[in-house]
């Protein structure tokens, strides 16, 4: 099994726009939060390829960015850091 943790450090005021996505949140300070998700994969490459070739998914992502000011705008004004980490289970 393969595990991945993706997180975004962002301004707290942006969190509401991410509600309903099934991610978790940790408050870092008065103005900043970390939003993160952990995924489990049998085959990361296969699943990632399927997601990236799913036209409905791509349209939803593009629509969400457009609705929220565009990818560059969000990155410039709200997102402080984005990181993917590969993690191991000790179970």
Coordinates of C-alpha atoms in Angstrom, one line a residue:
X1 CA 0.0 0.0 0.0
X2 CA 1.2 3.5 -0.8
X3 CA 0.2 6.6 1.3
X4 CA 0.4 10.3 0.3
X5 CA -0.3 13.4 2.4
X6 CA -0.9 16.7 0.6
X7 CA -1.2 19.9 2.5
X8 CA -1.8 23.6 1.9
X9 CA -0.7 26.3 4.3
X10 CA -3.1 29.2 3.6
X11 CA -4.8 32.2 5.0
X12 CA -7.6 31.3 7.3
X13 CA -10.1 33.5 5.4
X14 CA -9.8 31.1 2.4
X15 CA -10.9 28.0 4.3
X16 CA -14.6 28.4 3.7
X17 CA -14.1 28.0 0.0
X18 CA -12.7 24.5 0.6
X19 CA -15.6 23.2 2.7
X20 CA -17.1 19.9 1.7
X21 CA -13.9 18.5 0.2
X22 CA -13.3 15.9 2.9
X23 CA -10.0 17.4 4.0
X24 CA -8.8 18.1 7.5
X25 CA -7.6 21.4 9.1
X26 CA -5.1 22.4 11.7
X27 CA -4.8 26.0 12.9
X28 CA -1.2 27.2 12.8
X29 CA -1.6 30.8 14.1
X30 CA -4.3 33.5 14.2
X31 CA -4.2 34.0 10.4
X32 CA -2.9 30.7 9.0
X33 CA -4.2 27.2 8.8
X34 CA -3.0 23.9 7.3
X35 CA -5.5 22.0 5.2
X36 CA -4.5 18.4 4.5
X37 CA -5.7 15.1 3.1
X38 CA -4.2 11.6 3.3
X39 CA -4.8 9.2 0.5
X40 CA -4.1 5.4 0.3
X41 CA -3.3 3.9 -3.1
X42 CA -2.7 0.4 -4.4
X43 CA -1.1 2.1 -7.5
X44 CA -0.5 5.8 -7.3
X45 CA 0.5 6.2 -10.9
X46 CA -2.6 4.4 -12.2
X47 CA -5.0 6.3 -10.0
X48 CA -3.3 9.7 -10.7
X49 CA -3.5 9.0 -14.5
X50 CA -7.2 8.2 -14.2
X51 CA -7.9 11.3 -12.3
X52 CA -6.0 13.6 -14.7
X53 CA -7.7 12.1 -17.7
X54 CA -11.2 12.4 -16.2
X55 CA -12.8 15.3 -18.2
X56 CA -15.5 15.9 -15.6
X57 CA -13.0 16.1 -12.8
X58 CA -10.8 18.5 -14.9
X59 CA -13.8 20.7 -15.6
X60 CA -14.8 20.8 -11.9
X61 CA -11.3 21.9 -11.0
X62 CA -11.2 24.6 -13.7
X63 CA -14.6 25.9 -12.7
X64 CA -13.7 26.0 -9.0
X65 CA -10.5 28.0 -9.8
X66 CA -12.5 30.4 -12.1
X67 CA -15.1 30.9 -9.4
X68 CA -12.5 31.8 -6.9
X69 CA -10.4 34.2 -8.9
X70 CA -8.1 31.9 -10.9
X71 CA -5.2 29.7 -9.9
X72 CA -2.6 32.4 -10.1
X73 CA -4.7 34.8 -7.9
X74 CA -5.4 32.1 -5.3
X75 CA -1.7 31.2 -5.2
X76 CA -0.6 34.8 -4.9
X77 CA -3.1 36.0 -2.2
X78 CA -4.1 32.9 -0.2
X79 CA -1.8 29.9 -0.5
X80 CA 1.5 30.2 1.4
X81 CA 2.8 26.6 0.7
X82 CA 1.7 23.4 -1.0
X83 CA 3.5 20.1 -0.4
X84 CA 3.1 16.4 -1.2
X85 CA 4.7 14.0 1.2
X86 CA 4.9 10.2 0.9
X87 CA 4.3 8.6 4.2
X88 CA 4.6 5.1 5.7
X89 CA 2.2 3.1 7.9
X90 CA 3.7 1.5 11.0
X91 CA 0.7 -0.8 11.5

